[in-house]
Amino acid sequence: MKKLLLICLAISMALTSQSQTKLIEKVTKTGDELVIPYEKYELANGLTLIIHEDHSDPLVHVDVTYHVGSAREELNKSGFAHFFEHMMFQGSDHVADEEHFKIVTESGGTLNGTTNRDRTNYFETVPSNQLETMLWLEADRMGFFLDAVTTKKFEVQRATVKNEKGQGVLNAPYGMWNEKTIAAVYPYGHPYSWSTIGLLEDLDRANLEDLKNFFLRWYGPNNASLTVGGDVDPKKVITLVEKYFGSIPRGPEVAKMKLDAPVIPADRYISHVDNNIRFPALMFTYPTVPNMHPDEAALDCLSEILGTGQSSYFFKKFVLTQKAIQASVFHPAAELSGEFTMFVLPYPGQTLADFETAMRQILDEFAKNGVSEDDLKKFKANQESNTINGLASVSGKVSQLSRYQYAFGNPNLIKKDLQRYLDITADDVMRVFNKYIYNKPGVILSYLPNAETAPAKPDNFEKPTSGVSAFPKTDYTGLNYKKPTNEPFDRSKRPVSGPSPLVKVPEFWETKFDNGIKVIGTKSNEIPTVAIQLTLVGGHKFDAADPKKSGLAQITASMMDESTQNYSAEAMQEELRKIGSSINIYANRTSTVVSINTLKKNLDKTLQLAEEKLLRPGFQQIDFDRVIKQQMEGIKASQQDPSAIAGQVFDRLLYGDEHIYSVPTSGIEETVANITLDDVKAFYNKYYSPNLGELVIVGDVDQKDILPKLGFLKSWPNKKVAIPTLPPAKPGDKTKIYLVDKPNAPQSQIRVGYMTDLKYDATGDYFKSYLMNYPLGGAFNSRINLNLREDKGWTYGAGAYFSSTEDPGPYQAYAGVLATATDSAVVEFMKEITDYREKGITDDELAFMRNSVGQRDARSYETPGQKAGFLRTIAHYNLDKSYVDQQTKIINTISKDEINKLAKKYLDDDSIYILVVGDGATNREKLEQLGYEVVELDAKGDVIDKNSIKVDK
C-alpha cells in the first residue's frame, strides 16, 4: 500500500508540475493573409513550445533551438558551440552512441543539426507516426546527456570537426575569407571576431570539463524553444511534450546579449594567400546593423542594387566588360551585428589596386545616380517571391517560426518581416548608403593565389592575438548537473510507433503534344506558385558528335540565358525580376533543362518571357565572347580545387578517353577553345527539338487552365532528333592507385570505384542494388561512414553509391580525409567493400534498411520540387505510378540471400580505381606500401610518370 501511495504521489507531483504549461498565444489564418498559424506555450521549466498544425502531408518536423551559438564562447576557446553540436549526436543515458541517426533514419526520417553565431538547432523530419519517438530522443539529450559523454567520443568528434574545417575551409577555394575578414572587422575578444567552426588551436585547447560546463550553462530548457509542425494534434503534442520535457530542471538564466556596433577608425588592409584558387579576390566589408534593425532592409536593398543581376553596378563594371569572372554584393545580418560585403574575382593579369579604385568609383556613381523606381520594384518582387517559396515545406515553416522565436521572442513576424521590405523608399536606401557605406572605413581583404601577386595595398592591420578583452566572460562556476527523478514512466523504453501513415502518391495527369513533347502535371495549391520544367533529353551526349568541341551543349545552354531577338540579356532579367520570376537554362550529361518558377499571379507574363528565351535566342557575339571566357577560366580554376580535380580525373579513369563522359560537361581547355558562335547556332538548330521534350508542371493551376497557355510549345516544329547511342566505357584493369599531387593539402580527396553494367530501372537489379548498398555506404549509419567518421574521426563524411541512367554508370565510394590518414583510409575502404561482398548483410542491417527505405515515401512528395522530380522520373522512364507499390513490395520481401548475391555480383574487389588527390610528398611512399601499382597523374588526369612504380602484391 505504501509503495502504491508513493507512485500515486509521484504521478500527482508530475501532473501538478506539467499542468503549469501556459498558453501564451494562438495565431490563426484567415483568407490569403501571409501568416503561419501556430499555438505557443511555455512549460513550468521555461521551455517554449510552438505547434504548427498542417495536415497536407503525413509528416512532422521537430526543431529544438537553443539560444546559444559561437557568440557565447570564450576567447581562445572558439568553435566550441559547433563542436558541442557534434557531441549531442553521440548518445545520452537512454540512447546509445550512434543510435540517434540510426533511429531517425530507420523511422523513414532525415535529421541534422546546425550552429551559427547566435543559436544551435537540432531537427528531424519524419512520418507523423514517429512524433513521440522524436520527442523522446530530443528530451533525452536535453535532460540526460552528460553521463554518456566519454573521453573517446570527445576525441573522435574533435577530430571530425577539425576534418570538417579542413574540407570546408582550409582545403576549399576562398575558404578562409570569412575568418580573416571578421577578425579584422570586430575588436579583440568580440564574440563575432572568430568563425563558428573555430580556430584549430582553440579546438585543441578544449577539454572534457569545458564541454560539460558548456552544456550546464546553456542547454537548459529555459534557453530553448521546441517547435513541432505538420500532421499533428496540438493537444497530443502538449501531452507528449509535458511527459518528456516537463520534468527536466530549469537551467541558469540567460540574459539577451547586446553589444555596441564595431567601429573601424580607418581602412584596414589585410591579405591572405590560398594556393587552391586561380582568381585573386578583392573584398570590401563594412560593419552594419543586426537582424530586424530599422536599417537592415534598406541595406539589403542597397546590396541587391549594387551587386545582383545584369543591371547591377558590379555586373556592368566588371563581368560585362570581361574584367572579372564574378562580382557581387551581399549583406548578412545576425543578432548582434551585420556585415556589408562587396567582392570581385578579377581575371588573372590585372592588379587589385586598379580594382580597388574601380570599386570606389562605383560607390561614387551610385551616390550621384541614386535609386530608381525599377530598382525598388525588382527588389520587392523578389522578397515577396522568396518569402512565399520558403513556405513550401513544413520544415520551412517551422524554421521560420523557430527563428523568429529565438531571436525576437515572437514567432508571428513573417508578415511584418516582409512588409518592412515592401515599405522601403529610395530615400531609405540612400540614407543607409551614406550612413554605413559611402566614404566609411572598412576592411579590404586581398585574397591571393600566390605570394607573388600584389595586394590592393600593403597590409596595415594585424589581428591581435593577446591582451585583455573588453568583453565580459561567462561565469561557469557553481554549475550542477540535475537529472529528472521519480518519473512515472521508464525513459529507457523507446516509444512504440503507431501504424505508418497512409502516403498518397500525387494524382497526376498526362498528355502528349503532336510535336512529341510528353506532358505530365499535378496540382499543388499549398502556396500560390507554379513550377514548370522542360527537359530536352540529350545534353552533353550530343557533344559526342564532335568530341573536339566538348562543352558545346553547356555553352549553348548558357547562351540561351543571354540576349534574345527582342530583349538584351539585361532587359530580360529585369523583366523577370520585376515579377519575382526566374527562367534558368542549363545542360548536364543527359539533358538540357529549362526551369521556370513564378508566383501564380505572374504566370502569363513569365510564360511570354519563356517563349522568347526558348524560341527566339539572340546569339550575340558580345555575349558569346564573355560566356566562353567565363567557361574557360572556370575550367582552369577547377584544376586547383581538390574536390573538382577528384571528380574530373575519376570520370576520366572510369570511362576512358574514347567516351564523352570522360570529359566534363563544361569541356576542357582544348575543346572549349575550338567552339565558335556558329557552332552554338548549329547546335541549337539541330538538337533543340520538341520530340526530345519532357514537360513537368507542378503548382496552383489545373490542367484545363495551363494547357491553353502553352501554345508556343505545341506549335514548336519537330526536328525528329535521335538520341545518340554511347559506346561502352573502358574495360576495367586490375586495381591500381592513382595519385594527383596537391602539395601541402591538409586533406586528401579519395575516390574508390569502377564501372558497372547496371542501367537505371525502378524495380530490377539497379533498384535492388541500391537497397543492397544502403547499409554499406548509403546511410549515415552505413559501415563506411561509421568506420571513417564516427570510429576513426578521419573525415567529415564518407559513403558509396551506384549512379546510372539509361546508360550504365559507376559504383563509387568517396571521402575527404585527414592527410595523415590517407593510406589507412584507402585500406579501410577496400576492407569494408570486400567484407560486405564476402560476408554479406546482417539481420540487423536488413531490418534497418527495410524500415528506413520503406518509410521514406512520407517525405517524397511534400514540396513542388519533390513532386516535380517524381513526375519527371515517370515521364522519362515511362513508368506507371504503381512502380512505387512494386518498390515497397521489394523492400519488404527481398531476402538476405538475394542481397548477398547482389553484393557478390555488383561489388567488385579486383578491378577498382583508387584515386587520391593529396600531398604527394607525404603520401606517395605510404601508398606504395599498400601493395598496389601507383600511377601518378596531373590535375587533368594525364600520366606524369610513364614508368609507374610497381610493387608486388
PDB file of C-alpha atoms in Angstrom, residues 58-59 102-110 125-130 498-505 767 770-772 774-775 778-779 844-861 883-894 899:
ATOM      1  CA  PRO A  58       1.676  12.829 -43.301  1.00  0.00           C
ATOM      2  CA  LEU A  59       4.845  14.426 -41.932  1.00  0.00           C
ATOM      3  CA  LYS A 102      20.005   5.169 -36.727  1.00  0.00           C
ATOM      4  CA  ILE A 103      16.649   5.608 -35.019  1.00  0.00           C
ATOM      5  CA  VAL A 104      15.630   8.609 -37.104  1.00  0.00           C
ATOM      6  CA  THR A 105      16.826   7.074 -40.358  1.00  0.00           C
ATOM      7  CA  GLU A 106      15.105   3.735 -39.796  1.00  0.00           C
ATOM      8  CA  SER A 107      11.941   5.705 -38.992  1.00  0.00           C
ATOM      9  CA  GLY A 108      11.984   6.958 -42.567  1.00  0.00           C
ATOM     10  CA  GLY A 109      13.215  10.359 -41.489  1.00  0.00           C
ATOM     11  CA  THR A 110      16.028  12.777 -42.006  1.00  0.00           C
ATOM     12  CA  THR A 125      11.523  15.380 -40.435  1.00  0.00           C
ATOM     13  CA  VAL A 126       9.729  12.049 -40.080  1.00  0.00           C
ATOM     14  CA  PRO A 127       6.445  10.314 -40.867  1.00  0.00           C
ATOM     15  CA  SER A 128       3.831  11.620 -38.435  1.00  0.00           C
ATOM     16  CA  ASN A 129       3.587   8.333 -36.536  1.00  0.00           C
ATOM     17  CA  GLN A 130       7.149   8.884 -35.294  1.00  0.00           C
ATOM     18  CA  GLY A 498       1.704   3.914 -34.297  1.00  0.00           C
ATOM     19  CA  PRO A 499       0.811   2.494 -37.698  1.00  0.00           C
ATOM     20  CA  SER A 500       2.626   4.067 -40.622  1.00  0.00           C
ATOM     21  CA  PRO A 501       0.574   6.897 -42.149  1.00  0.00           C
ATOM     22  CA  LEU A 502      -1.131   6.358 -45.455  1.00  0.00           C
ATOM     23  CA  VAL A 503       1.055   8.008 -48.057  1.00  0.00           C
ATOM     24  CA  LYS A 504      -0.756   9.137 -51.170  1.00  0.00           C
ATOM     25  CA  VAL A 505       1.185   9.265 -54.401  1.00  0.00           C
ATOM     26  CA  PHE A 767      16.924  -0.587 -57.524  1.00  0.00           C
ATOM     27  CA  TYR A 770      20.526   0.482 -54.057  1.00  0.00           C
ATOM     28  CA  LEU A 771      18.918  -1.491 -51.238  1.00  0.00           C
ATOM     29  CA  MET A 772      21.939  -3.773 -51.052  1.00  0.00           C
ATOM     30  CA  TYR A 774      22.326   1.092 -48.235  1.00  0.00           C
ATOM     31  CA  PRO A 775      23.943  -0.427 -45.108  1.00  0.00           C
ATOM     32  CA  GLY A 778      24.093   4.729 -48.451  1.00  0.00           C
ATOM     33  CA  ALA A 779      23.155   5.981 -44.987  1.00  0.00           C
ATOM     34  CA  ASP A 844      20.040  -6.030 -38.130  1.00  0.00           C
ATOM     35  CA  GLU A 845      21.211  -4.240 -41.270  1.00  0.00           C
ATOM     36  CA  LEU A 846      18.437  -5.838 -43.319  1.00  0.00           C
ATOM     37  CA  ALA A 847      15.825  -4.696 -40.793  1.00  0.00           C
ATOM     38  CA  PHE A 848      17.364  -1.204 -40.707  1.00  0.00           C
ATOM     39  CA  MET A 849      17.260  -0.923 -44.489  1.00  0.00           C
ATOM     40  CA  ARG A 850      13.636  -2.092 -44.665  1.00  0.00           C
ATOM     41  CA  ASN A 851      12.471   0.342 -42.007  1.00  0.00           C
ATOM     42  CA  SER A 852      14.458   3.272 -43.337  1.00  0.00           C
ATOM     43  CA  VAL A 853      13.800   2.982 -47.063  1.00  0.00           C
ATOM     44  CA  GLY A 854      10.331   1.540 -46.572  1.00  0.00           C
ATOM     45  CA  GLN A 855       9.040   4.583 -44.693  1.00  0.00           C
ATOM     46  CA  ARG A 856      10.729   7.270 -46.806  1.00  0.00           C
ATOM     47  CA  ASP A 857       7.699   7.866 -49.069  1.00  0.00           C
ATOM     48  CA  ALA A 858       6.122  10.132 -46.477  1.00  0.00           C
ATOM     49  CA  ARG A 859       8.913  12.610 -47.316  1.00  0.00           C
ATOM     50  CA  SER A 860       8.903  12.035 -51.069  1.00  0.00           C
ATOM     51  CA  TYR A 861       6.086  14.237 -52.354  1.00  0.00           C
ATOM     52  CA  TYR A 883       6.016   1.278 -59.550  1.00  0.00           C
ATOM     53  CA  VAL A 884       6.016   2.823 -56.069  1.00  0.00           C
ATOM     54  CA  ASP A 885       3.882  -0.081 -54.809  1.00  0.00           C
ATOM     55  CA  GLN A 886       6.176  -2.561 -56.518  1.00  0.00           C
ATOM     56  CA  GLN A 887       9.203  -0.960 -54.856  1.00  0.00           C
ATOM     57  CA  THR A 888       7.505  -1.200 -51.478  1.00  0.00           C
ATOM     58  CA  LYS A 889       6.852  -4.893 -52.052  1.00  0.00           C
ATOM     59  CA  ILE A 890      10.502  -5.465 -52.993  1.00  0.00           C
ATOM     60  CA  ILE A 891      11.719  -3.617 -49.890  1.00  0.00           C
ATOM     61  CA  ASN A 892       9.501  -5.728 -47.633  1.00  0.00           C
ATOM     62  CA  THR A 893      10.253  -9.081 -49.261  1.00  0.00           C
ATOM     63  CA  ILE A 894      13.828  -9.015 -50.560  1.00  0.00           C
ATOM     64  CA  ILE A 899      21.010  -9.140 -51.220  1.00  0.00           C
TER      65      ILE A 899
END
